[in-house]
mmCIF file of C-alpha atoms in Angstrom:
data_model
loop_
_atom_site.group_PDB
_atom_site.id
_atom_site.type_symbol
_atom_site.label_atom_id
_atom_site.label_comp_id
_atom_site.label_asym_id
_atom_site.label_seq_id
_atom_site.Cartn_x
_atom_site.Cartn_y
_atom_site.Cartn_z
ATOM 1 C CA SER U 1 218.851 56.808 124.173
ATOM 2 C CA GLN U 2 215.205 56.470 125.205
ATOM 3 C CA THR U 3 214.076 58.238 122.004
ATOM 4 C CA SER U 4 215.971 55.783 119.784
ATOM 5 C CA ILE U 5 214.422 52.845 121.705
ATOM 6 C CA ILE U 6 210.968 54.308 121.114
ATOM 7 C CA MET U 7 211.668 54.952 117.439
ATOM 8 C CA SER U 8 213.188 51.510 116.768
ATOM 9 C CA GLY U 9 210.927 49.358 118.962
ATOM 10 C CA LYS U 10 207.929 47.465 117.630
ATOM 11 C CA GLY U 11 204.788 46.013 119.163
ATOM 12 C CA THR U 12 204.949 45.486 122.920
ATOM 13 C CA GLU U 13 208.493 46.892 123.102
ATOM 14 C CA PHE U 14 207.339 50.148 121.515
ATOM 15 C CA PHE U 15 204.268 50.537 123.740
ATOM 16 C CA GLN U 16 206.244 49.612 126.875
ATOM 17 C CA SER U 17 208.818 52.324 126.108
ATOM 18 C CA LEU U 18 205.964 54.879 125.941
ATOM 19 C CA LEU U 19 203.681 53.637 128.722
ATOM 20 C CA GLY U 20 205.775 51.520 131.064
ATOM 21 C CA PRO U 21 205.756 47.771 131.833
ATOM 22 C CA LYS U 22 202.612 47.780 133.998
ATOM 23 C CA LEU U 23 199.093 49.058 133.447
ATOM 24 C CA LEU U 24 196.036 49.288 135.661
ATOM 25 C CA GLU U 25 193.025 47.090 134.957
ATOM 26 C CA GLY U 26 190.517 48.481 137.430
ATOM 27 C CA ASP U 27 192.555 48.606 140.635
ATOM 28 C CA LYS U 28 194.969 45.774 139.847
ATOM 29 C CA GLU U 29 198.233 45.928 137.896
ATOM 30 C CA VAL U 30 198.782 43.808 134.772
ATOM 31 C CA ASP U 31 201.675 43.418 132.329
ATOM 32 C CA ILE U 32 201.379 45.689 129.311
ATOM 33 C CA LYS U 33 202.132 42.681 127.085
ATOM 34 C CA SER U 34 198.802 41.070 128.067
ATOM 35 C CA VAL U 35 196.962 44.246 127.052
ATOM 36 C CA VAL U 36 198.530 45.138 123.675
ATOM 37 C CA ASP U 37 199.778 41.814 122.282
ATOM 38 C CA GLY U 38 197.817 40.691 119.221
ATOM 39 C CA LYS U 39 195.612 43.790 119.086
ATOM 40 C CA ASP U 40 194.841 45.295 115.683
ATOM 41 C CA TYR U 41 194.929 48.802 117.133
ATOM 42 C CA VAL U 42 196.201 50.488 120.309
ATOM 43 C CA ALA U 43 194.837 53.901 121.338
ATOM 44 C CA ILE U 44 196.682 56.199 123.743
ATOM 45 C CA TYR U 45 194.289 58.621 125.436
ATOM 46 C CA HIS U 46 195.682 61.686 127.235
ATOM 47 C CA SER U 47 192.936 63.302 129.311
ATOM 48 C CA ALA U 48 192.138 64.795 132.718
ATOM 49 C CA HIS U 49 189.227 65.202 135.091
ATOM 50 C CA TRP U 50 189.834 68.981 135.399
ATOM 51 C CA CYS U 51 189.403 69.490 131.630
ATOM 52 C CA PRO U 52 185.763 70.185 130.526
ATOM 53 C CA PRO U 53 186.317 69.178 126.846
ATOM 54 C CA CYS U 54 187.771 65.879 128.140
ATOM 55 C CA ARG U 55 184.759 65.252 130.361
ATOM 56 C CA ARG U 56 182.460 65.925 127.387
ATOM 57 C CA PHE U 57 184.390 63.620 125.054
ATOM 58 C CA THR U 58 185.065 60.674 127.401
ATOM 59 C CA PRO U 59 181.411 59.442 127.584
ATOM 60 C CA ALA U 60 181.205 59.448 123.746
ATOM 61 C CA PHE U 61 184.475 57.520 123.545
ATOM 62 C CA ILE U 62 183.304 55.016 126.196
ATOM 63 C CA LYS U 63 180.105 54.398 124.218
ATOM 64 C CA ALA U 64 182.041 53.846 120.967
ATOM 65 C CA TYR U 65 184.607 51.604 122.693
ATOM 66 C CA GLU U 66 181.946 49.412 124.325
ATOM 67 C CA GLU U 67 180.076 49.017 121.022
ATOM 68 C CA ILE U 68 183.328 47.923 119.346
ATOM 69 C CA GLN U 69 183.993 45.338 122.086
ATOM 70 C CA LYS U 70 180.433 44.018 121.752
ATOM 71 C CA LYS U 71 180.443 43.804 117.932
ATOM 72 C CA GLY U 72 183.755 42.001 117.599
ATOM 73 C CA GLY U 73 185.877 42.294 114.456
ATOM 74 C CA LYS U 74 188.996 44.460 114.622
ATOM 75 C CA THR U 75 190.402 44.578 118.165
ATOM 76 C CA LEU U 76 191.262 47.727 120.081
ATOM 77 C CA ALA U 77 193.236 48.293 123.281
ATOM 78 C CA THR U 78 192.957 51.727 124.884
ATOM 79 C CA ILE U 79 195.331 53.123 127.492
ATOM 80 C CA PHE U 80 194.477 56.228 129.505
ATOM 81 C CA VAL U 81 197.416 58.500 130.348
ATOM 82 C CA THR U 82 196.305 60.903 133.061
ATOM 83 C CA CYS U 83 197.136 64.603 133.072
ATOM 84 C CA ASP U 84 195.398 65.025 136.431
ATOM 85 C CA LYS U 85 197.054 66.899 139.279
ATOM 86 C CA SER U 86 196.176 64.511 142.102
ATOM 87 C CA GLU U 87 195.686 60.779 142.533
ATOM 88 C CA ASP U 88 192.150 61.300 143.853
ATOM 89 C CA GLN U 89 191.181 63.139 140.654
ATOM 90 C CA PHE U 90 192.762 60.374 138.579
ATOM 91 C CA LYS U 91 190.889 57.631 140.476
ATOM 92 C CA GLU U 92 187.563 59.490 140.288
ATOM 93 C CA TYR U 93 187.936 59.901 136.509
ATOM 94 C CA PHE U 94 189.359 56.450 135.717
ATOM 95 C CA LYS U 95 186.741 54.491 137.693
ATOM 96 C CA ASP U 96 184.154 54.977 134.918
ATOM 97 C CA MET U 97 186.508 54.028 132.070
ATOM 98 C CA PRO U 98 186.292 50.490 130.633
ATOM 99 C CA TRP U 99 189.927 50.359 129.467
ATOM 100 C CA HIS U 100 193.413 50.332 130.985
ATOM 101 C CA ALA U 101 195.495 53.161 132.439
ATOM 102 C CA VAL U 102 199.078 54.062 133.219
ATOM 103 C CA PRO U 103 199.315 53.953 137.054
ATOM 104 C CA TYR U 104 199.307 57.386 138.691
ATOM 105 C CA SER U 105 202.469 56.370 140.552
ATOM 106 C CA ALA U 106 204.347 55.823 137.252
ATOM 107 C CA GLY U 107 205.533 59.427 137.157
ATOM 108 C CA GLU U 108 207.814 59.166 134.125
ATOM 109 C CA TYR U 109 204.959 57.838 131.960
ATOM 110 C CA LYS U 110 202.072 60.166 132.893
ATOM 111 C CA GLY U 111 201.117 63.735 132.065
ATOM 112 C CA PHE U 112 202.248 66.099 129.334
ATOM 113 C CA ALA U 113 205.878 65.624 130.370
ATOM 114 C CA GLY U 114 205.674 61.808 130.469
ATOM 115 C CA LYS U 115 207.340 59.679 127.807
ATOM 116 C CA SER U 116 204.226 59.290 125.661
ATOM 117 C CA GLY U 117 203.286 62.960 126.114
ATOM 118 C CA LYS U 118 206.706 64.105 124.941
ATOM 119 C CA HIS U 119 207.098 61.573 122.128
ATOM 120 C CA LEU U 120 203.608 62.281 120.762
ATOM 121 C CA ASN U 121 203.981 66.048 121.299
ATOM 122 C CA VAL U 122 200.761 66.247 123.334
ATOM 123 C CA ARG U 123 200.103 69.918 124.035
ATOM 124 C CA GLY U 124 196.334 69.957 124.410
ATOM 125 C CA ILE U 125 193.763 67.505 125.737
ATOM 126 C CA PRO U 126 191.754 65.456 125.073
ATOM 127 C CA SER U 127 194.294 63.780 122.782
ATOM 128 C CA LEU U 128 193.678 60.392 121.209
ATOM 129 C CA LYS U 129 196.419 58.824 119.086
ATOM 130 C CA ILE U 130 195.756 55.471 117.400
ATOM 131 C CA PHE U 131 198.454 53.001 116.415
ATOM 132 C CA ASP U 132 198.451 49.667 114.637
ATOM 133 C CA GLY U 133 199.596 46.635 116.613
ATOM 134 C CA GLU U 134 203.204 47.170 115.559
ATOM 135 C CA GLY U 135 203.320 50.717 116.871
ATOM 136 C CA LYS U 136 202.858 52.652 113.634
ATOM 137 C CA LEU U 137 200.808 55.830 114.146
ATOM 138 C CA VAL U 138 197.729 55.564 111.914
ATOM 139 C CA GLU U 139 195.584 58.424 113.278
ATOM 140 C CA SER U 140 196.682 61.456 115.278
ATOM 141 C CA GLY U 141 193.233 63.100 115.325
ATOM 142 C CA GLY U 142 191.357 60.353 117.120
ATOM 143 C CA VAL U 143 189.121 62.745 119.084
ATOM 144 C CA GLY U 144 187.627 64.183 115.897
ATOM 145 C CA LEU U 145 187.392 60.728 114.319
ATOM 146 C CA VAL U 146 185.421 59.308 117.269
ATOM 147 C CA SER U 147 183.266 62.435 117.614
ATOM 148 C CA GLU U 148 182.188 62.206 113.963
ATOM 149 C CA ASN U 149 181.929 58.447 113.498
ATOM 150 C CA GLY U 150 181.160 56.887 116.883
ATOM 151 C CA ALA U 151 181.812 53.126 116.910
ATOM 152 C CA ASP U 152 182.530 53.230 113.159
ATOM 153 C CA PHE U 153 185.738 55.183 113.766
ATOM 154 C CA LEU U 154 187.856 52.012 113.463
ATOM 155 C CA LYS U 155 186.473 51.444 109.968
ATOM 156 C CA MET U 156 187.788 54.871 108.996
ATOM 157 C CA LEU U 157 191.322 53.616 109.641
ATOM 158 C CA ASP U 158 190.939 51.262 106.654
ATOM 159 C CA PRO U 159 191.917 53.270 103.514
ATOM 160 C CA GLU U 160 189.219 51.622 101.344
ATOM 161 C CA GLU U 161 186.469 52.152 103.916
ATOM 162 C CA LYS U 162 187.598 55.767 104.376
ATOM 163 C CA LYS U 163 187.511 56.326 100.617
ATOM 164 C CA LYS U 164 183.911 55.069 100.430
ATOM 165 C CA ALA U 165 182.848 57.135 103.454
ATOM 166 C CA ASP U 166 184.522 60.268 102.066
ATOM 167 C CA ALA U 167 182.752 59.817 98.709
ATOM 168 C CA ALA U 168 179.373 59.534 100.462
ATOM 169 C CA ALA U 169 180.211 62.562 102.640
ATOM 170 C CA MET U 170 181.133 64.639 99.581
ATOM 171 C CA GLU U 171 177.745 63.851 98.035
ATOM 172 C CA SER U 172 176.059 64.974 101.273
ATOM 173 C CA LEU U 173 178.159 68.143 101.290
ATOM 174 C CA PHE U 174 177.188 68.881 97.683
ATOM 175 C CA ALA U 175 173.494 68.491 98.561
ATOM 176 C CA ALA U 176 173.891 70.799 101.582
ATOM 177 C CA MET U 177 175.792 73.526 99.700
ATOM 178 C CA ASP U 178 173.484 73.455 96.671
ATOM 179 C CA ILE U 179 171.196 75.864 98.521
ATOM 180 C CA ASN U 180 168.800 76.548 95.660
ATOM 181 C CA ALA U 181 168.723 72.834 94.665
ATOM 182 C CA ASP U 182 169.437 73.486 90.971
ATOM 183 C CA GLY U 183 172.171 70.837 90.674
ATOM 184 C CA TYR U 184 175.038 73.351 90.773
ATOM 185 C CA ILE U 185 177.085 75.102 93.448
ATOM 186 C CA GLU U 186 177.922 78.714 92.661
ATOM 187 C CA LYS U 187 180.471 80.988 94.304
ATOM 188 C CA SER U 188 177.725 82.853 96.173
ATOM 189 C CA GLU U 189 176.482 79.571 97.683
ATOM 190 C CA ILE U 190 179.993 78.642 98.851
ATOM 191 C CA GLU U 191 180.328 82.109 100.407
ATOM 192 C CA LYS U 192 176.983 81.801 102.173
ATOM 193 C CA CYS U 193 177.767 78.313 103.554
ATOM 194 C CA PHE U 194 181.119 79.377 104.983
ATOM 195 C CA SER U 195 179.580 82.518 106.429
ATOM 196 C CA LEU U 196 176.888 80.385 108.119
ATOM 197 C CA ILE U 197 179.467 78.206 109.888
ATOM 198 C CA GLY U 198 181.352 81.286 111.102
ATOM 199 C CA ALA U 199 184.392 81.240 108.812
ATOM 200 C CA PRO U 200 186.297 84.566 108.688
ATOM 201 C CA PRO U 201 186.038 86.409 105.317
ATOM 202 C CA HIS U 202 189.645 85.678 104.283
ATOM 203 C CA ILE U 203 189.144 81.929 104.884
ATOM 204 C CA THR U 204 185.857 82.043 102.972
ATOM 205 C CA GLN U 205 187.494 83.659 99.939
ATOM 206 C CA GLN U 206 190.412 81.229 100.118
ATOM 207 C CA GLU U 207 188.041 78.236 100.126
ATOM 208 C CA VAL U 208 185.950 79.678 97.263
ATOM 209 C CA GLN U 209 189.145 79.785 95.188
ATOM 210 C CA THR U 210 190.179 76.272 96.300
ATOM 211 C CA LEU U 211 186.804 74.727 95.420
ATOM 212 C CA MET U 212 186.458 76.600 92.122
ATOM 213 C CA THR U 213 189.675 74.958 90.872
ATOM 214 C CA ARG U 214 187.379 71.929 90.390
ATOM 215 C CA ASP U 215 185.398 73.824 87.723
ATOM 216 C CA ALA U 216 186.621 71.608 84.848
ATOM 217 C CA ASP U 217 184.295 73.037 82.177
ATOM 218 C CA GLY U 218 184.933 76.661 83.164
ATOM 219 C CA ASP U 219 181.270 77.648 83.444
ATOM 220 C CA GLY U 220 181.762 79.410 86.811
ATOM 221 C CA LYS U 221 179.865 76.817 88.842
ATOM 222 C CA LEU U 222 180.341 73.249 90.051
ATOM 223 C CA ASN U 223 178.190 70.304 89.061
ATOM 224 C CA LYS U 224 178.081 67.224 91.281
ATOM 225 C CA THR U 225 180.814 65.340 89.373
ATOM 226 C CA GLU U 226 183.176 68.324 89.523
ATOM 227 C CA PHE U 227 182.508 69.025 93.193
ATOM 228 C CA CYS U 228 182.913 65.377 94.248
ATOM 229 C CA VAL U 229 186.024 64.665 92.128
ATOM 230 C CA ALA U 230 188.088 64.368 95.337
ATOM 231 C CA THR U 231 187.532 64.633 99.067
ATOM 232 C CA TYR U 232 187.776 68.023 100.758
ATOM 233 C CA SER U 233 188.462 69.383 104.216
ATOM 234 C CA VAL U 234 189.116 72.772 105.781
ATOM 235 C CA ALA U 235 190.816 73.526 109.097
ATOM 236 C CA GLY U 236 190.897 69.799 109.844
ATOM 237 C CA ARG U 237 187.123 69.470 109.404
ATOM 238 C CA SER U 238 185.966 66.489 107.354
ATOM 239 C CA PRO U 239 183.354 66.695 104.570
ATOM 240 C CA LYS U 240 180.937 64.817 106.850
ATOM 241 C CA TRP U 241 181.311 67.451 109.582
ATOM 242 C CA LEU U 242 180.959 70.282 107.055
ATOM 243 C CA ALA U 243 177.809 68.746 105.528
ATOM 244 C CA GLU U 244 176.175 68.380 108.945
ATOM 245 C CA ALA U 245 177.250 71.871 110.088
ATOM 246 C CA VAL U 246 176.004 73.583 106.919
ATOM 247 C CA GLY U 247 172.748 71.596 106.991
ATOM 248 C CA GLU U 248 172.090 72.513 110.638
ATOM 249 C CA ARG U 249 172.854 76.185 110.075
ATOM 250 C CA LEU U 250 170.559 76.369 107.044
ATOM 251 C CA LYS U 251 167.764 74.770 109.098
ATOM 252 C CA GLU U 252 168.333 77.294 111.890
ATOM 253 C CA GLU U 253 168.289 80.177 109.399
ATOM 254 C CA LYS U 254 165.001 78.941 107.956
ATOM 255 C CA LYS U 255 163.506 78.724 111.460
ATOM 256 C CA LYS U 256 164.644 82.271 112.201
ATOM 257 C CA GLU U 257 163.148 83.564 108.962
ATOM 258 C CA GLU U 258 159.852 81.840 109.799
ATOM 259 C CA ALA U 259 159.986 83.271 113.334
ATOM 260 C CA LYS U 260 160.386 86.789 111.935
ATOM 261 C CA LYS U 261 157.368 86.368 109.649
ATOM 262 C CA GLU U 262 155.169 86.063 112.740
ATOM 263 C CA PHE U 263 156.064 89.654 113.665
ATOM 264 C CA THR U 264 155.831 91.410 110.295
ATOM 265 C CA SER U 265 152.293 92.704 110.756
ATOM 266 C CA LEU U 266 152.541 93.394 114.490
ATOM 267 C CA LYS U 267 153.178 96.775 116.078
ATOM 268 C CA GLY U 268 153.299 98.327 119.514
ATOM 269 C CA MET U 269 151.970 96.250 122.404
ATOM 270 C CA ASP U 270 150.888 93.374 120.116
ATOM 271 C CA PHE U 271 154.510 93.082 118.952
ATOM 272 C CA PHE U 272 155.930 93.056 122.486
ATOM 273 C CA LYS U 273 153.382 90.501 123.728
ATOM 274 C CA ALA U 274 154.283 88.207 120.823
ATOM 275 C CA LEU U 275 157.994 88.702 121.594
ATOM 276 C CA LEU U 276 157.933 88.428 125.399
ATOM 277 C CA GLY U 277 154.604 86.835 126.354
ATOM 278 C CA ASP U 278 151.556 88.300 128.093
ATOM 279 C CA LYS U 279 153.059 88.281 131.606
ATOM 280 C CA LEU U 280 156.324 89.599 133.033
ATOM 281 C CA LEU U 281 157.858 89.318 136.490
ATOM 282 C CA ALA U 282 158.212 92.407 138.663
ATOM 283 C CA LYS U 283 160.175 92.611 141.916
ATOM 284 C CA PRO U 284 160.120 90.910 144.307
ATOM 285 C CA ASP U 285 158.375 88.012 142.560
ATOM 286 C CA LYS U 286 154.950 89.044 141.276
ATOM 287 C CA GLU U 287 153.475 88.835 137.794
ATOM 288 C CA GLU U 288 152.278 91.874 135.897
ATOM 289 C CA SER U 289 150.845 92.155 132.423
ATOM 290 C CA THR U 290 153.350 93.045 129.710
ATOM 291 C CA GLU U 291 151.103 95.977 128.841
ATOM 292 C CA THR U 292 151.315 97.377 132.392
ATOM 293 C CA VAL U 293 155.120 97.151 132.403
ATOM 294 C CA LEU U 294 155.764 98.618 128.942
ATOM 295 C CA ASN U 295 152.921 101.080 128.517
ATOM 296 C CA GLY U 296 154.099 104.667 128.032
ATOM 297 C CA LYS U 297 157.809 103.805 127.753
ATOM 298 C CA GLU U 298 159.739 105.496 124.962
ATOM 299 C CA TYR U 299 162.205 102.626 124.501
ATOM 300 C CA VAL U 300 162.140 98.927 125.361
ATOM 301 C CA GLY U 301 165.351 96.979 126.000
ATOM 302 C CA VAL U 302 165.377 93.193 125.654
ATOM 303 C CA TYR U 303 168.361 91.660 127.453
ATOM 304 C CA LEU U 304 169.369 88.030 126.785
ATOM 305 C CA SER U 305 171.867 86.899 129.383
ATOM 306 C CA ALA U 306 172.731 84.064 131.810
ATOM 307 C CA HIS U 307 174.396 83.543 135.167
ATOM 308 C CA TRP U 308 176.768 80.889 133.754
ATOM 309 C CA CYS U 309 178.159 83.352 131.189
ATOM 310 C CA GLY U 310 181.254 85.260 132.389
ATOM 311 C CA PRO U 311 180.941 88.185 129.924
ATOM 312 C CA CYS U 312 177.264 88.534 130.956
ATOM 313 C CA ARG U 313 178.122 88.757 134.653
ATOM 314 C CA ARG U 314 180.748 91.393 133.857
ATOM 315 C CA PHE U 315 178.375 93.492 131.715
ATOM 316 C CA THR U 316 175.211 93.326 133.863
ATOM 317 C CA PRO U 317 176.465 95.709 136.629
ATOM 318 C CA LYS U 318 177.368 98.282 133.958
ATOM 319 C CA LEU U 319 173.900 97.949 132.409
ATOM 320 C CA ALA U 320 172.233 98.194 135.833
ATOM 321 C CA GLU U 321 174.165 101.387 136.600
ATOM 322 C CA THR U 322 173.231 102.844 133.187
ATOM 323 C CA PHE U 323 169.561 101.903 133.625
ATOM 324 C CA ALA U 324 169.415 103.482 137.094
ATOM 325 C CA MET U 325 170.901 106.748 135.782
ATOM 326 C CA ILE U 326 168.394 106.909 132.901
ATOM 327 C CA GLU U 327 165.455 106.046 135.182
ATOM 328 C CA SER U 328 166.458 108.681 137.763
ATOM 329 C CA LYS U 329 166.184 111.375 135.074
ATOM 330 C CA ASP U 330 163.071 110.062 133.305
ATOM 331 C CA ALA U 331 161.150 107.001 134.563
ATOM 332 C CA LYS U 332 159.231 106.796 131.268
ATOM 333 C CA LYS U 333 162.330 106.720 129.073
ATOM 334 C CA LEU U 334 163.336 103.043 129.132
ATOM 335 C CA ALA U 335 161.817 99.686 130.093
ATOM 336 C CA MET U 336 164.178 96.726 130.333
ATOM 337 C CA VAL U 337 163.184 93.044 130.179
ATOM 338 C CA PHE U 338 165.527 90.171 131.049
ATOM 339 C CA VAL U 339 165.193 87.052 128.868
ATOM 340 C CA THR U 340 167.084 84.319 130.692
ATOM 341 C CA CYS U 341 169.315 81.769 128.995
ATOM 342 C CA ASP U 342 169.951 80.025 132.321
ATOM 343 C CA ARG U 343 169.507 76.267 132.648
ATOM 344 C CA ASP U 344 167.762 76.141 136.019
ATOM 345 C CA GLU U 345 165.358 78.333 137.941
ATOM 346 C CA ASN U 346 167.615 78.932 140.938
ATOM 347 C CA SER U 347 170.367 80.343 138.703
ATOM 348 C CA PHE U 348 167.758 82.530 137.000
ATOM 349 C CA LYS U 349 166.429 83.842 140.318
ATOM 350 C CA ASP U 350 169.893 84.513 141.762
ATOM 351 C CA TYR U 351 170.943 86.368 138.626
ATOM 352 C CA TRP U 352 167.717 88.336 138.197
ATOM 353 C CA GLY U 353 168.134 89.381 141.844
ATOM 354 C CA THR U 354 171.098 91.536 140.727
ATOM 355 C CA MET U 355 168.979 93.373 138.126
ATOM 356 C CA PRO U 356 166.664 96.371 138.742
ATOM 357 C CA TRP U 357 164.207 95.571 135.920
ATOM 358 C CA ASN U 358 161.522 93.115 134.837
ATOM 359 C CA ALA U 359 161.981 89.574 133.542
ATOM 360 C CA VAL U 360 160.220 86.970 131.450
ATOM 361 C CA PRO U 361 159.167 84.159 133.876
ATOM 362 C CA PHE U 362 161.531 81.162 133.808
ATOM 363 C CA SER U 363 158.501 78.908 133.293
ATOM 364 C CA ALA U 364 157.547 80.682 130.023
ATOM 365 C CA LYS U 365 159.540 78.291 127.846
ATOM 366 C CA ASP U 366 158.489 79.824 124.504
ATOM 367 C CA TYR U 367 159.931 83.126 125.641
ATOM 368 C CA THR U 368 163.223 82.134 127.326
ATOM 369 C CA GLY U 369 166.593 80.905 126.030
ATOM 370 C CA PHE U 370 168.344 81.092 122.676
ATOM 371 C CA GLN U 371 165.338 79.447 120.992
ATOM 372 C CA SER U 372 162.898 81.921 122.546
ATOM 373 C CA LYS U 373 160.737 84.178 120.386
ATOM 374 C CA ALA U 374 163.122 87.060 121.131
ATOM 375 C CA GLY U 375 166.190 84.872 120.545
ATOM 376 C CA MET U 376 164.915 83.677 117.182
ATOM 377 C CA PHE U 377 163.658 87.124 116.103
ATOM 378 C CA LEU U 378 167.080 88.648 116.855
ATOM 379 C CA GLY U 379 169.064 85.671 115.535
ATOM 380 C CA VAL U 380 170.965 85.462 118.829
ATOM 381 C CA GLU U 381 174.031 83.220 118.726
ATOM 382 C CA GLY U 382 175.974 84.651 121.650
ATOM 383 C CA ILE U 383 175.279 86.443 124.915
ATOM 384 C CA PRO U 384 175.078 88.996 126.377
ATOM 385 C CA THR U 385 172.772 90.473 123.736
ATOM 386 C CA LEU U 386 170.928 93.742 124.291
ATOM 387 C CA ALA U 387 168.357 94.866 121.714
ATOM 388 C CA ILE U 388 166.646 98.248 121.883
ATOM 389 C CA PHE U 389 163.221 98.840 120.312
ATOM 390 C CA ASP U 390 161.133 101.992 120.022
ATOM 391 C CA LYS U 391 157.643 101.971 121.539
ATOM 392 C CA ASN U 392 156.149 100.744 118.245
ATOM 393 C CA GLY U 393 158.358 97.643 118.169
ATOM 394 C CA LYS U 394 160.856 98.903 115.602
ATOM 395 C CA LEU U 395 164.319 97.426 116.224
ATOM 396 C CA LEU U 396 166.764 100.307 116.661
ATOM 397 C CA THR U 397 169.844 98.222 117.489
ATOM 398 C CA ASP U 398 170.805 94.700 118.495
ATOM 399 C CA SER U 399 174.282 95.944 119.495
ATOM 400 C CA GLY U 400 173.184 97.489 122.772
ATOM 401 C CA VAL U 401 176.020 95.837 124.711
ATOM 402 C CA GLU U 402 178.640 97.701 122.670
ATOM 403 C CA LYS U 403 176.670 100.971 122.818
ATOM 404 C CA VAL U 404 176.187 100.857 126.604
ATOM 405 C CA SER U 405 179.853 99.901 127.083
ATOM 406 C CA SER U 406 181.057 102.894 125.059
ATOM 407 C CA LYS U 407 178.389 105.559 125.762
ATOM 408 C CA GLY U 408 176.989 104.679 129.182
ATOM 409 C CA ALA U 409 173.789 106.544 130.072
ATOM 410 C CA ASP U 410 174.022 108.558 126.817
ATOM 411 C CA PHE U 411 173.651 105.454 124.628
ATOM 412 C CA LEU U 412 169.986 106.103 123.783
ATOM 413 C CA SER U 413 170.767 109.488 122.236
ATOM 414 C CA ALA U 414 173.227 107.725 119.889
ATOM 415 C CA LEU U 415 170.509 105.496 118.403
#
């Protein structure tokens, strides 16, 4: 059977059974033997033009691949197996790749249902499987390996090199998780680190228990030797990834704390000007002072949203309807200010055009986006976010989206 040929074959025979006898080199066909023979490693890359994660990963893989070819040393052949739905899509995507591909016409060898897709159990893309020259699978998680290590990913296939890299990564992870820099990691620090990277509570508690099994002296905390006694990963994430993720999140948290300090002594209009800037846009496209817009309002809503965000586009009409109902009863009740997280001014203008309230100007870079004063003050990580303040600048809720969704025009009375 075909499966037994694949399982028993070696070298070129193995790769030919998975990928076919011919490959594309640019727009000409070559024998697979000329591509894989004598190579230290062969990578099989399932990907597609229609897949956004693939389009994000491919440029990083191209960069790593080209650096490897330039440096010399261990040799790598890469074969692209398309999961595209048309030949035009395949050609458009493949033209920028510096490696070989299974021809689009070789139906039995391409796609999820092709021989390599079935044999390697490819269910999601991008998928990068790396083999030695004989056809032994040495790395099934090639996408993560390349993403973390760039052109050094081939070195990570060498057990000794990987051991050294893992040891260095564990030291970096210890330094990142030792939040108070006292030379020990305590349970509370582990909990905080996992919370920062978004781990669910049950995973956090599970990993606290796993790591605390390294507490050889039983003092309830981990010194560097205990923590680094062996490598560690969670949910397929390497210690290097964890160290970088924890480090970044701690930096972000520090920035947010510093951003909040700026507002501690501010109240009323001074607070709102520091949060939103001195000028706001009013319809159709004129600037007004923040004071003019907000003066005399009982509540102030700050709405972070973006045109590219599906949940935002679904929620905005509901918020607009709610705002109109409140304003029709009492024009002094609520002011609303849109803080855009859009990436270009046209998207901002189109989106703001659907809203019946004021906006921070797109050009006011300190006051727009996730890293805006409002974004940092509120610790915004996802949108839509609706925060409601009283007229003195006291935050009443940053869960306005949920409150409007459940209470409609009565949401203010529930604050």
